[in-house]
Amino acid sequence: MSLTNQVGIYMKNFNELGINSDILKGLASLNFETPTPVQEKVIPLMLEKPVDLVSLAQTGTGKTAAFGIPLIQQSNPDKKHTQCLVLCPTRELCVQVARDLESFARFISKLKILAVYGGARIDQQVNSLRKGAQIIVATPGRLKDLISRKAVDQSKVNYVVFDEADEMLQMGFQDELTAILANTPKKKNTLLFSATMPKEVALISRKYMSNPVELTIGTKNAGAENVRHEFYLVHQRNRYAALKRIVDNSPDNYSIIFCRTRRETNDVAHKLIQDGYNADALHGDLSQAQRDQVMGKFRCKNIQILVATDVAARGLDVNDLSHVINYNLPDEPAAYTHRSGRTGRAGRKGTSIVIVTSKEQYKLRLIEKKIQKQFIQCKVPTGMEICRKQLVSQIDRVNNVTVNNEQIAPLFEEIEDKLGHLNREELIKQFISLEFNRFLEYYKNAPDLNATSQPQSTGRRNDQPRRDSRPELHPKNTFTTFSINVGRRQGIMPQGLIGKINEIQDMGRIKIGRIEILRNSATLEVDSRYTAQILGVFQRSEINGKTVNIEVAKSKGAKKTYKGKRKGNFHHKGRKPQVA
Ligand code: AMP
């Protein structure tokens, strides 16, 4: 596929960038004709002289080839030792990056590229590593384990690449990254790719890189260039109905719907399936095999709508999504950048849709600051608008279908027998009604679902403070309530939960609110800003022999603000977040 035709801004050819002929052959076999902007900049830079590099580039910009091609070209296939380490946040991304690099190096027979990641058997990975791999693509936790088992020799590494550095740090891999870097040679080059530049990422670049060249593809912390950001304002009770209208209003949609919790993901997917949509759920309660199966079906479009949590959707490599739908917004604006970056990839256009209530509208402003783009408010379509859209789509399909005269000919007499009594107008109406009736029926007397920006009146006097509106003024100082599936019966105590939270770096600063331990479950309130870390540290960890499932509890009213609550300060040695 050529990206030139879609965007028309790429100037050079791959053979002008100093790439050797074996790799050029690999690229040609993939139909890569013209380099993307990040490739045009990074490839010659890295091939010319050793550099450290910090690049702000979204997924979908072609960054894998941008760093992968120079790594391959500068690796010596005749030497078996490890020469490059590429670190990725998730198993899926890890597999995909390794697969991409292998396809670029298809014509370099002796070069070995190996993916190692958590969740797979470590002994098999140790065996594969013994055979030698010049390029290792790894998740940080597993690589650290392999290093401590002396299965990876870092002493002759020339390149370390951090792919999606912001994601890795958000998942709590700071310690692993530091440990891995500490054991690599001083004289090496470090490359860092990140979709956003939070201060933790900037800190890594300052601490471990020498005079890095900084390349920004698009705007700093910006959303993907080709993405249009829309929002629909609804009442909480109409959220699902609005979702259906949005989906129905784009008949060819191929989208991911992001939810905040596994429970919500399951609920929404289940309802959509029951309502006749071609949907499925993707979340961490599924086994890896089930997740692979769902992702496989979605990739080949057997599933049209994937309902997913942020964590589960990481590393899902699909380029032609029409929409990303935020059923509920994430806590962190950076997570929105990642969600919306899943559409508008590889030169295509995409739409990121947010369904919000008036109470949540402040979050849009925070995101707008981050992505440096404005949300466009759209009206939830009326039933009639949707019916019209569906009708036009159906007519288009009738117009565009290829008629196989030869195959139909022998059946024509029978068809005529059955349909001959209908005149032209009746025939059209019959065919159209076949599909269209369910929309007409469903949307008959459908109410308006649009809400106004003003929160609904509660009967309070205007000068009386609304208790539940305070957190919206200070969205950062709120608690999120988490629920976990272990309780008194599993012998859990508040100290144990605090100890677990203590595994997160800089724990001393995380505010903890109420902890309630029930028979088989517990809830805990923690500073909302650390939601991702809390989910990361608890999820799939073991507490007294039971595998933990954690999710953000459905809010009963507004979140609380914290004031004078305790801070976690228990020292606890335990396991680190595992690879997804
Ligand atoms: P990435 O950002 O590396 O995940 O790449 C996004 C998608 O664009 C992948 O499916 C790549 O295979 C594809 N791609 C990357 N570079 C090119 C190129 N120069 N020409 C065509 N497709 C490309």
XYZ file of C-alpha atoms and ligand atoms in Angstrom:
603
model
C 0.000 0.000 0.000
C 1.287 3.437 -0.774
C 0.652 6.084 1.820
C 1.537 8.825 -0.667
C -1.799 8.716 -2.393
C -3.698 9.162 0.809
C -1.771 12.048 2.243
C 0.390 13.257 -0.589
C 3.140 14.738 1.574
C 5.925 12.180 1.502
C 8.775 13.359 -0.656
C 11.487 10.757 -0.737
C 11.782 7.136 -1.731
C 13.151 4.446 0.561
C 16.180 4.014 -1.693
C 17.226 7.616 -1.012
C 17.576 7.025 2.730
C 20.762 4.907 2.726
C 18.972 1.585 3.339
C 20.774 -1.532 2.086
C 19.432 -3.631 -0.757
C 18.342 -6.654 1.339
C 16.121 -4.482 3.508
C 14.822 -2.574 0.468
C 13.780 -5.938 -0.969
C 11.954 -6.695 2.298
C 10.147 -3.340 2.169
C 9.194 -3.854 -1.469
C 7.711 -7.250 -0.588
C 5.514 -5.452 1.945
C 4.510 -2.881 -0.690
C 6.085 -0.097 1.356
C 6.774 2.423 -1.413
C 7.316 5.769 0.247
C 8.586 6.519 3.757
C 6.272 8.155 6.263
C 7.478 11.458 7.836
C 8.922 9.763 10.924
C 10.772 7.239 8.729
C 12.059 9.972 6.433
C 13.580 11.746 9.438
C 14.736 8.919 11.684
C 16.227 6.431 9.216
C 18.923 8.672 7.639
C 19.688 10.218 11.027
C 20.384 6.848 12.625
C 22.271 5.490 9.655
C 24.537 8.520 9.394
C 26.047 8.475 12.878
C 25.306 7.039 16.331
C 22.604 9.167 18.003
C 20.337 9.152 21.017
C 16.839 10.055 19.991
C 13.575 11.118 21.619
C 10.689 10.978 19.195
C 7.141 12.005 19.848
C 5.180 9.869 17.466
C 1.783 8.276 17.701
C 1.154 4.665 16.855
C 0.191 4.373 13.244
C 2.867 6.803 12.056
C 5.217 4.043 10.914
C 7.607 4.403 13.870
C 8.363 0.658 14.032
C 10.032 0.756 10.633
C 11.638 4.096 11.537
C 13.729 2.540 14.303
C 13.542 -1.073 13.073
C 15.211 -0.557 9.703
C 18.367 1.128 11.123
C 18.568 -1.461 13.923
C 18.479 -4.288 11.397
C 20.983 -2.600 9.104
C 23.404 -1.929 11.954
C 23.205 -5.410 13.461
C 25.859 -7.894 12.465
C 24.161 -11.184 11.520
C 27.534 -13.008 11.626
C 27.889 -12.285 15.363
C 25.439 -14.204 17.511
C 25.437 -11.937 20.566
C 22.565 -9.603 21.436
C 23.072 -6.206 19.833
C 19.685 -4.482 20.241
C 17.022 -4.483 22.925
C 13.566 -3.179 22.067
C 11.225 -2.709 25.046
C 7.454 -2.612 24.560
C 4.666 -2.285 27.136
C 2.577 -5.326 26.200
C 2.869 -8.834 24.883
C 0.743 -7.939 21.845
C 2.895 -4.981 20.856
C 6.008 -7.031 21.489
C 4.843 -9.788 19.132
C 3.817 -7.267 16.554
C 7.057 -5.296 16.611
C 9.081 -8.523 16.331
C 6.873 -9.652 13.439
C 7.359 -6.293 11.667
C 11.139 -6.391 12.133
C 11.250 -9.959 10.833
C 9.406 -8.949 7.719
C 11.814 -6.044 7.066
C 14.733 -8.482 7.550
C 13.138 -11.276 5.508
C 16.120 -11.374 3.126
C 18.822 -11.388 5.816
C 18.889 -15.063 6.626
C 21.195 -15.128 9.642
C 19.590 -12.302 11.580
C 17.534 -13.594 14.494
C 14.812 -11.436 16.052
C 13.205 -12.856 19.165
C 10.136 -11.718 21.098
C 10.078 -12.469 24.852
C 7.156 -11.459 27.030
C 5.326 -12.259 30.239
C 2.506 -14.767 30.320
C 4.443 -17.312 28.248
C 6.737 -20.125 29.466
C 10.034 -18.661 30.550
C 12.005 -21.923 30.123
C 11.139 -22.005 26.423
C 12.240 -18.403 26.064
C 15.497 -19.212 27.860
C 16.105 -22.044 25.354
C 15.406 -19.787 22.378
C 17.750 -17.144 23.806
C 20.536 -19.720 24.159
C 20.481 -20.160 20.391
C 21.289 -16.441 20.097
C 19.263 -13.428 18.928
C 20.822 -10.217 17.638
C 17.611 -8.285 18.331
C 15.432 -8.993 21.361
C 11.972 -7.430 21.577
C 10.747 -7.703 25.156
C 8.299 -6.589 27.781
C 10.208 -4.993 30.689
C 9.157 -7.390 33.481
C 10.043 -10.501 31.529
C 13.334 -9.082 30.271
C 14.351 -8.255 33.825
C 13.531 -11.833 34.883
C 15.530 -13.230 31.992
C 18.467 -10.998 32.811
C 18.433 -12.126 36.435
C 18.482 -15.745 35.186
C 21.494 -14.771 33.080
C 19.646 -15.789 29.934
C 20.315 -12.422 28.295
C 23.783 -10.964 27.935
C 23.507 -7.185 27.741
C 27.220 -6.519 27.752
C 27.505 -5.956 23.986
C 24.243 -4.162 23.367
C 24.559 -1.217 20.964
C 20.967 -0.027 20.991
C 18.180 0.147 23.535
C 14.774 1.247 22.225
C 11.826 2.246 24.409
C 8.707 1.852 22.335
C 5.575 3.538 23.734
C 7.598 4.759 26.708
C 4.653 6.624 28.216
C 2.595 3.428 28.301
C 5.425 1.512 29.962
C 5.775 4.106 32.673
C 2.036 4.335 33.172
C 1.947 0.591 33.674
C 4.481 0.932 36.476
C 7.600 -0.406 34.739
C 9.875 2.415 35.878
C 12.004 0.140 38.100
C 12.402 -2.502 35.429
C 13.483 0.057 32.841
C 16.004 1.565 35.217
C 17.382 -1.873 36.126
C 17.674 -2.929 32.490
C 19.433 0.287 31.507
C 21.803 0.072 34.452
C 23.322 -3.141 33.091
C 23.850 -2.053 29.525
C 27.190 -0.691 28.295
C 27.840 3.037 28.714
C 28.711 3.307 25.055
C 25.412 2.543 23.366
C 22.559 4.506 21.859
C 19.149 4.892 23.396
C 16.021 5.652 21.412
C 12.747 6.625 22.999
C 9.399 6.684 21.218
C 6.348 7.994 22.968
C 2.903 9.227 21.950
C 2.851 11.745 24.809
C 5.573 13.395 26.835
C 4.606 13.304 30.519
C 7.335 14.471 32.876
C 8.284 10.887 33.799
C 9.238 10.231 30.178
C 11.115 13.517 29.924
C 12.981 12.512 33.077
C 14.111 9.224 31.557
C 15.404 11.032 28.510
C 17.294 13.526 30.684
C 18.730 10.870 32.965
C 19.765 8.155 30.569
C 20.378 9.799 27.236
C 23.169 12.021 26.072
C 22.163 15.083 24.085
C 19.284 13.307 22.440
C 17.979 14.621 19.152
C 14.341 15.507 19.725
C 11.943 14.816 16.901
C 8.284 15.691 17.041
C 6.006 14.213 14.439
C 2.824 16.243 14.807
C 2.334 18.360 17.919
C 3.675 17.553 21.371
C 1.098 15.607 23.359
C -1.285 16.036 20.470
C -3.881 13.619 19.227
C -3.374 12.015 15.831
C -3.597 14.575 13.066
C -6.265 12.770 11.105
C -8.670 12.342 13.980
C -11.825 14.379 14.416
C -12.935 14.627 18.048
C -16.680 14.720 18.711
C -18.805 14.654 21.812
C -22.453 13.865 22.523
C -24.055 15.288 25.642
C -26.598 12.951 27.237
C -28.129 12.076 30.590
C -26.527 9.155 32.366
C -29.656 7.029 31.920
C -29.495 7.486 28.128
C -25.842 6.590 27.677
C -26.460 3.161 26.176
C -29.374 4.290 23.987
C -27.188 7.121 22.661
C -24.392 4.654 21.935
C -26.749 2.582 19.822
C -27.897 5.614 17.884
C -24.329 6.684 17.219
C -23.480 3.203 15.957
C -26.670 2.956 13.878
C -25.957 6.335 12.333
C -22.764 5.050 10.680
C -23.803 1.866 8.910
C -20.260 0.861 7.923
C -18.697 1.434 11.269
C -15.769 -0.679 12.425
C -14.975 0.508 15.891
C -13.670 0.025 19.393
C -15.930 1.117 22.250
C -13.840 1.915 25.317
C -15.274 1.283 28.768
C -13.713 1.945 32.159
C -14.160 -1.403 33.853
C -14.418 -5.038 32.950
C -17.943 -5.159 34.292
C -19.025 -2.248 32.148
C -17.250 -3.775 29.130
C -19.136 -7.027 29.633
C -22.444 -5.237 30.216
C -22.200 -3.111 27.089
C -20.994 -5.981 24.876
C -23.679 -8.270 26.218
C -26.429 -5.711 25.575
C -25.141 -4.986 22.071
C -25.054 -8.688 21.209
C -28.571 -9.124 22.556
C -29.700 -6.149 20.477
C -28.389 -7.821 17.331
C -25.034 -6.071 16.846
C -21.942 -7.873 15.656
C -19.976 -7.128 18.847
C -17.733 -8.817 21.395
C -15.898 -7.921 24.594
C -12.143 -7.750 25.235
C -10.945 -7.443 28.816
C -8.535 -8.884 31.316
C -10.930 -11.504 32.708
C -10.536 -13.436 29.492
C -7.710 -15.938 29.177
C -4.907 -15.053 26.779
C -6.266 -17.625 24.307
C -9.737 -16.064 24.443
C -8.272 -12.597 23.997
C -6.256 -13.753 20.993
C -9.399 -15.267 19.534
C -11.469 -12.100 19.958
C -8.666 -9.930 18.555
C -8.251 -12.304 15.606
C -11.956 -12.104 14.787
C -11.930 -8.323 15.085
C -8.853 -7.991 12.872
C -10.479 -9.944 10.063
C -13.732 -8.043 10.638
C -15.791 -11.018 11.723
C -16.574 -8.741 14.640
C -17.539 -5.182 13.757
C -17.613 -3.625 17.214
C -15.105 -4.427 19.928
C -15.974 -3.341 23.456
C -12.735 -3.096 25.424
C -10.921 -1.824 28.478
C -7.829 0.342 27.930
C -5.434 -2.308 29.157
C -6.883 -5.116 27.059
C -6.881 -3.033 23.878
C -3.194 -2.114 24.160
C -1.165 -3.588 21.356
C -4.185 -4.355 19.210
C -2.856 -3.549 15.747
C -5.805 -2.528 13.609
C -5.275 0.291 11.156
C -8.607 0.969 9.578
C -10.970 1.671 12.461
C -13.653 4.128 11.451
C -14.432 5.192 15.025
C -13.189 5.051 18.564
C -16.101 5.490 20.935
C -15.490 6.529 24.533
C -18.512 5.073 26.287
C -17.022 6.540 29.431
C -13.963 8.774 29.532
C -10.751 7.542 31.165
C -9.461 9.281 34.315
C -6.211 10.323 32.686
C -6.298 12.637 29.653
C -3.217 10.772 28.360
C -5.285 7.598 28.136
C -7.658 9.455 25.820
C -4.736 10.233 23.493
C -3.988 6.531 23.293
C -7.599 5.604 22.718
C -8.194 8.165 19.996
C -4.825 7.337 18.391
C -6.254 3.967 17.440
C -8.185 5.605 14.647
C -6.841 7.899 11.912
C -3.849 5.592 11.432
C -1.600 4.979 8.442
C -2.832 8.087 6.656
C -6.545 7.368 7.079
C -9.154 9.612 8.644
C -10.951 8.636 11.840
C -13.391 9.900 14.427
C -13.068 9.711 18.180
C -16.440 10.031 19.875
C -17.091 10.795 23.515
C -20.417 10.235 25.241
C -20.565 12.572 28.245
C -22.991 13.791 30.838
C -22.997 17.450 31.852
C -21.209 16.491 35.071
C -18.329 15.026 33.104
C -17.950 17.876 30.653
C -14.982 19.376 32.513
C -12.955 16.358 31.441
C -13.303 17.423 27.815
C -11.560 20.708 28.600
C -8.647 18.858 30.223
C -8.330 16.603 27.200
C -8.563 19.503 24.771
C -5.578 21.087 26.516
C -3.645 17.868 26.177
C -4.453 17.109 22.538
C -4.497 20.754 21.506
C -7.636 20.197 19.510
C -11.264 21.096 20.145
C -14.126 18.708 20.539
C -17.018 19.299 18.207
C -20.416 18.918 19.845
C -22.749 16.701 17.841
C -26.430 16.035 18.352
C -27.512 12.494 19.086
C -29.307 11.680 15.835
C -33.064 11.351 15.826
C -34.725 8.084 14.891
C -35.725 9.518 11.519
C -32.173 10.677 10.719
C -30.874 7.188 11.452
C -33.552 5.522 9.355
C -32.673 7.780 6.433
C -28.938 7.036 6.811
C -29.584 3.296 6.909
C -31.854 3.506 3.901
C -29.263 5.366 1.832
C -26.623 2.838 2.868
C -28.823 -0.031 1.826
C -29.554 1.572 -1.525
C -25.815 2.118 -2.028
C -25.213 -1.549 -1.346
C -27.872 -2.530 -3.866
C -26.296 -0.178 -6.422
C -22.781 -1.449 -5.847
C -23.383 -5.178 -5.680
C -21.879 -7.183 -8.545
C -24.543 -9.196 -10.336
C -23.478 -12.666 -11.404
C -25.714 -13.082 -14.465
C -24.438 -16.540 -15.254
C -25.204 -18.012 -11.845
C -28.588 -16.317 -11.609
C -29.802 -17.296 -15.111
C -30.860 -20.879 -14.273
C -32.839 -19.625 -11.261
C -34.487 -16.739 -13.016
C -37.678 -18.532 -14.030
C -38.350 -19.545 -10.437
C -37.633 -16.015 -9.210
C -40.010 -14.564 -11.811
C -42.709 -17.007 -10.703
C -42.420 -15.841 -7.128
C -41.977 -12.108 -7.685
C -43.686 -11.542 -11.042
C -46.891 -10.292 -9.434
C -45.095 -7.256 -7.942
C -44.741 -4.054 -9.966
C -41.455 -2.083 -9.891
C -42.429 0.133 -6.979
C -43.746 -2.760 -4.903
C -40.603 -4.775 -5.598
C -38.337 -1.951 -4.413
C -40.387 -1.487 -1.258
C -40.331 -5.206 -0.448
C -36.531 -5.462 -0.775
C -35.832 -2.316 1.159
C -38.221 -3.266 3.955
C -36.434 -6.527 4.509
C -33.536 -4.830 6.290
C -35.011 -1.477 7.006
C -38.092 -2.537 8.973
C -36.194 -3.204 12.166
C -34.858 0.367 12.198
C -38.283 1.834 11.454
C -39.822 -0.297 14.156
C -37.129 0.426 16.724
C -37.032 4.136 16.145
C -40.783 4.650 15.911
C -41.590 7.449 18.424
C -37.938 7.503 19.579
C -37.394 10.402 22.028
C -34.744 13.107 21.801
C -31.690 11.947 23.787
C -29.730 15.191 23.846
C -29.049 16.785 27.211
C -28.225 20.405 27.922
C -24.969 21.589 29.493
C -26.641 22.662 32.724
C -26.789 20.056 35.476
C -30.393 19.294 36.304
C -32.014 21.232 39.113
C -31.967 19.504 42.467
C -34.261 21.948 44.156
C -31.366 23.562 46.041
C -31.067 27.301 46.266
C -28.432 28.614 43.873
C -26.221 29.901 46.670
C -26.176 26.514 48.414
C -23.069 24.539 47.544
C -23.778 21.299 45.747
C -21.909 18.625 47.624
C -21.441 16.475 44.572
C -20.238 19.262 42.307
C -17.108 20.034 44.311
C -14.899 17.344 42.830
C -15.615 18.677 39.362
C -14.002 21.950 40.311
C -10.956 20.090 41.550
C -10.914 16.988 39.447
C -7.405 16.076 40.549
C -8.202 15.888 44.247
C -10.628 13.010 44.141
C -10.752 9.449 45.295
C -11.628 6.571 43.072
C -13.291 3.574 44.677
C -11.904 0.201 43.643
C -13.500 -3.140 44.348
C -11.561 -6.373 44.603
C -12.631 -9.965 44.841
C -10.843 -10.834 48.088
C -12.184 -10.223 51.550
C -12.232 -11.449 55.147
C -12.523 -15.086 54.105
C -9.232 -14.790 52.253
C -7.696 -13.278 55.375
C -7.197 -9.820 53.932
C -6.584 -6.886 56.302
C -6.391 -3.137 55.540
C -2.630 -3.251 56.149
C -2.307 -5.917 53.475
C -4.060 -3.703 50.936
C -1.973 -0.680 51.893
C 1.115 -2.868 51.617
C 0.142 -3.776 48.089
C -0.356 -0.120 47.171
C 3.036 0.435 48.704
C 4.584 -1.514 45.832
C 3.920 1.473 43.623
C 6.814 3.869 43.330
C 6.550 7.049 45.359
C 3.852 5.375 47.365
C 4.218 7.867 50.187
C 2.391 10.446 48.092
C -0.669 8.362 47.275
C -3.653 9.258 49.429
C -5.783 6.390 50.629
C -9.358 6.883 51.821
C -11.862 4.432 53.253
C -11.119 0.742 53.163
C -14.029 -1.626 53.673
C -13.450 -5.347 53.987
C -16.453 -7.601 53.407
C -16.727 -11.396 53.500
C -15.540 -12.115 49.964
C -14.675 -8.692 48.658
C -13.280 -5.342 49.642
C -13.472 -1.760 48.493
C -10.797 0.870 48.851
C -10.683 4.539 48.001
C -7.445 5.802 46.490
C -6.320 9.082 44.954
C -7.854 9.054 41.448
C -4.628 10.165 39.818
C -3.093 6.795 40.566
C -5.934 4.739 39.086
C -3.798 3.085 36.416
C -1.050 2.170 38.874
C -3.526 0.755 41.388
C -5.164 -1.368 38.708
C -1.709 -2.434 37.526
C -0.390 -3.449 40.925
C -3.471 -5.405 42.002
C -4.658 -6.977 38.820
C -3.781 -10.657 38.595
C -1.595 -10.448 41.672
C -2.158 -13.072 44.329
C -3.447 -12.373 47.812
C -3.280 -15.390 50.077
C -3.441 -17.757 47.131
C -6.335 -16.050 45.345
C -5.830 -14.293 42.005
C -7.042 -10.734 42.374
C -9.484 -9.038 40.077
C -9.808 -5.338 40.618
C -12.060 -2.824 39.005
C -13.187 0.730 39.463
C -16.437 0.476 41.402
C -19.520 2.052 39.903
C -19.720 5.476 41.483
C -22.625 6.049 43.813
C -22.982 9.745 43.194
C -19.864 11.860 43.015
C -16.346 11.019 43.986
C -15.136 12.318 47.309
C -12.480 14.891 47.758
C -9.683 13.982 50.089
C -8.583 16.046 52.981
C -6.491 14.873 55.836
C -6.752 11.216 54.906
C -3.925 8.826 55.578
C -1.079 8.237 53.222
C 0.251 4.794 52.502
C 3.518 4.334 54.277
C 3.872 0.643 54.920
C 6.996 -0.885 53.583
C 6.290 -4.031 51.781
C 8.449 -6.119 49.526
C 6.405 -7.830 46.889
C 5.980 -8.515 43.252
C 5.821 -5.840 40.639
C 3.030 -5.405 38.109
C 3.065 -8.254 35.675
C 3.110 -7.953 31.958
C -0.378 -7.793 30.493
P 3.408 1.631 13.153
O 3.189 3.061 13.532
O 4.841 1.272 13.093
O 2.590 0.714 14.015
O 2.860 1.428 11.658
C 1.499 1.590 11.326
C 1.108 0.829 10.083
O 1.584 1.452 8.905
C 1.629 -0.606 10.058
O 0.587 -1.458 9.628
C 2.713 -0.584 9.024
O 2.821 -1.830 8.376
C 2.248 0.509 8.066
N 3.386 1.237 7.453
C 4.447 1.745 8.115
N 5.269 2.385 7.257
C 4.712 2.279 6.038
C 5.093 2.736 4.735
N 6.179 3.449 4.537
N 4.289 2.418 3.700
C 3.157 1.706 3.911
N 2.723 1.253 5.102
C 3.494 1.545 6.158
